[in-house]
Structures are given as structure tokens and as C-alpha cells.
Amino acid sequence: MRNSSGPGAKAVAASTLFDKLWASHLVRDIDAVTGLIAVDRILLHERTGGIALKSLAEDGRAVRDPARVFVTMDHVVDTLPGRGDDTIMPTGKQFIVETRAAAQAAGVTLFDLGDLRQGIVHVISPEQAIVLPGLTLVCPDSHTCTQGALGALAWGIGSSEAEHALATNTLRITRPANMRITIDGTLRNGVSAKDLALHIVATIGAAGARGFMLEYAGEAVRDLDVEARMTLCNMATELGAFSAIIAPDDKVIAYLRGRPYAPAGEDWSQALASWGALYSDPDAVFDREVRIDAAAVGPMVSWGTSPHQSVTAGTHVPAAADDSDKRARDYMDIGSAGSVTGLAIDAAFIGSCTNARLSDLRIVAGLLAGRQVAQGVRAICVPGSGEVKRAAEAEGIDKVLIAAGFEWREPGCSMCFFAGGESFGAGQRVISSTNRNFENRQGQRTRTHIAAPATVAASAVLGRIALPDELATIVSEAVA
């Protein structure tokens, strides 16, 4: 408990950051565990957004506040150069055309194909400052938790919930419990936020945060830049969390300043004043606390068919503990292999809402400069947005990747997931900067190993699952 100042002041319960955001957006309590929550921003994409908008219109309802709604094309669009509405995915064009028509009819903001602002929904929202500290934001996509990195309460919903939010700017929510993961100390050189995220899910499990609103804290989290924090929050859904959040700080303020939808002038000053209160009180009580030693985290790579089935690269894959592990071993065709490090790969993929931002592409380009993708490896890079693509090309990153043997694509989700469109081949082993390695995630019978962008780049060059340090070793041996 903490005491407010002044004579006769009553004790006031200390609050977590989530508690504060819940209280500030609570329209009314429905029952002891459920509340009606005001929704500040609604993000939609063409795979489900068009359905929600069309259904709303067919029911004779209007979008309550079109200025709060943003639509992008990302999930089913092709990412091949010269793309249009036609897609490899059957019926993909219908999704695109119907979403465009529904968005235009509703008067909401649309980031269409050909618009520099188009891209993966969880990449474009932060870079446009659609998401801001203290706001509530929903999207029919499970990785909406990405945007909690900026101090917002952002969570994924279904299409029917999207329709309700569009009509009322509210949603009925069962309140999750509070959980905090504190990462003590500093990450070792070469260890990224993706490695940290995989380490956490491998440590506490795929259901380790189920039923919880997760807050990340600690020295290692404060040290991360804003884009790295997005990667960390992005993977919270792989823990089963309702969502994730990080208290905003000066890094977030610097990141947002001057972006298209950020407040300006006096509104900016007022926003800064309100954002200053967005933190968990020092004596706030969490229902579950987990502590992670940053120094214990190394470069990670998944070995199975769930993100929690991941190990530090170079270490042994654990013995099968149950039928799920046995099935994963069989599907991934690792047999009795002691380690996945060294397994030959067929493809390498850089992209997704987890790792397709400019900072990710800079890391990849730094490793690929002057090197070549191994013979027989197909390597693809899909920038997260038109803005990321433009900025990368201004820095010459595209030229570095193309010279190394990577395909340079248009922005979109691409082969992060297979929905009947473009995919990798059956039985192919792919190392990927994406967030999920489920069976058939990147194609029928495709075997996906998820890792950080640096590990993906190094593996592409060496033709096998490898660490970036191995590139330096090979150069040193060649010089010697």
C-alpha cells in the first residue's frame, strides 16, 4: 500500500501499469471479473478486416468513429516485385478487393498497395505513431501484443469482436491477472531481443503466461531500443499471454516524436505529461513474478514445432519428454541428432512482424556484406513496410542483400505463414526470423527453425544452421 499525501489521507492500493490502463478505459464493470473497455484504435488487415467491415455494413451499422480505424494490406498480398491485386493464394484477390471497397465505403484510413505506408500491421502502426503510450488498441491478429512495447494496452481479437469494436468503440473483456518478467543484468554481445524472447518461452513454456497480462521490466529491457522491445513483446502470445507491455521511457518518446500520427504542439506537451504516469508503482503487487538472468541468454534456435521447443545454439536438444516432443522430432526430421546446429538448410527467410524492421535489416546487411549465400539455399528478405523498404534502399541495404544472393521483396507478411499461397517446399528445412514454427507453418511439410536475423543470415551463407561468430572464424582461418 502507498499513502496519498495530506491530513486524513486514505491508503490507496498501489497499481501496476496494466491496472492503471484498465481503470482509465473502464466504461463499467459487467461482473466481478469482466469489464466493458473503451477502445482507442482499431487496426484491420485484408484477411479478416474486410469481413468485419462488410458484415457491419450488411447489418445496417456504421463505423462509430472512422478516424480511429486503420486498414492495411499485408496477410494475403503477394510480395513479389511488380505485384498487384492478383495473388498466388486462391481467393486472395477477393480479400483485397473487398477490403478496399469496404474501407473506402466506411471512410476509414486505408494503407493500400502502392502506398508507401502499406506493410505489416504491427510494423506500420508504431512507425506511423498510430499506437501511443496509454492507448487501447485492438486488431484481429494474435501478435497485436507487439505494440505494448510503446506502453499501450494492445491485444488480439477475433473478427466478430472487431465488428463490435467498430460499431461501439468498446469490448467486453475478462480481466487477466498481472504478471511481470524481470530480466536482470545485461545481454551478452551478439544476443538479441529475439534470442531473449525464445529463451523466455523455452524457460517457462508455451502456456507460462496463460491468463496473464505480462509486463517486461529490468535492466536488460531498459537497454533495448524500441524496435527490439517490439520483438520481445511480439513473442508474448507464444507464452499464452493476454498481451504484453513495457513502461514507456525517453527512448519511446524520442521514437514517436514527429511521426505522422503523433501529437504535435501543445497536444505533444500534454501527452508527455500524461505518459509520465505510465509505470507500475514500486510497491505494486503482481500475481506472478519471474526473473531471468540476462547473462544466461545465448543465441537461440528452435528444434521442434513450437517456439518453446528451442535451445541455445550449439547445445543438445533435450530428450523427448512426451509424445509431443517425439512428434516434433519426427516432423523436423532431427532423429537422434544431439544438436540442430550444423543441420543443412534449404532456405533462409528474413521477415514478419517480429523481425522485419530497419534495425533488423541493418544487422543482416552487416553480416552479408562481401559474402555469398551458399549454393542451393534460397534466401528471401521481405521488409516489414514500404517505409522500411524505402529507408533500407536509401542506405543501400537492398544492394548488399541482392549481391549476396537474397531476393528483395515488397512489404507484407509473405511466407511467415502458409495460407494456400507462396510457400517453401515439402521436406525443406528453413531457418526463419519469424515467430512460429508449427507444422506446415511455412508450407506443407516444411520444417521451420526460428532464430534471430543474425543467425538466419549466417546460416544462409554457410548453408547450415550456424552462428554469426562462425563467419568471423572462417575469415580468420582463410587469412591464416
mmCIF file of N, CA and C in Angstrom, residues 108 129 215 250 364 379 443 446:
data_model
loop_
_atom_site.group_PDB
_atom_site.id
_atom_site.type_symbol
_atom_site.label_atom_id
_atom_site.label_comp_id
_atom_site.label_asym_id
_atom_site.label_seq_id
_atom_site.Cartn_x
_atom_site.Cartn_y
_atom_site.Cartn_z
ATOM 1 N N VAL A 108 -12.713 4.906 -43.507
ATOM 2 C CA VAL A 108 -11.577 4.704 -42.608
ATOM 3 C C VAL A 108 -10.268 4.869 -43.379
ATOM 4 N N ALA A 129 3.032 6.041 -35.614
ATOM 5 C CA ALA A 129 2.562 6.530 -34.305
ATOM 6 C C ALA A 129 1.047 6.462 -34.185
ATOM 7 N N GLU A 215 3.994 -7.863 -18.052
ATOM 8 C CA GLU A 215 4.850 -6.674 -18.127
ATOM 9 C C GLU A 215 6.306 -7.113 -18.111
ATOM 10 N N ASP A 250 12.166 7.549 -22.133
ATOM 11 C CA ASP A 250 12.681 8.550 -23.057
ATOM 12 C C ASP A 250 12.952 7.976 -24.441
ATOM 13 N N VAL A 364 21.446 -7.718 -40.685
ATOM 14 C CA VAL A 364 21.608 -8.711 -41.748
ATOM 15 C C VAL A 364 22.599 -8.228 -42.794
ATOM 16 N N ALA A 379 17.252 -17.732 -50.464
ATOM 17 C CA ALA A 379 17.234 -16.723 -49.404
ATOM 18 C C ALA A 379 16.313 -15.574 -49.801
ATOM 19 N N GLY A 443 4.596 -23.864 -45.194
ATOM 20 C CA GLY A 443 4.341 -24.713 -46.360
ATOM 21 C C GLY A 443 4.071 -26.136 -45.916
ATOM 22 N N THR A 446 6.894 -28.329 -44.601
ATOM 23 C CA THR A 446 8.107 -27.526 -44.446
ATOM 24 C C THR A 446 8.552 -27.556 -42.992
#
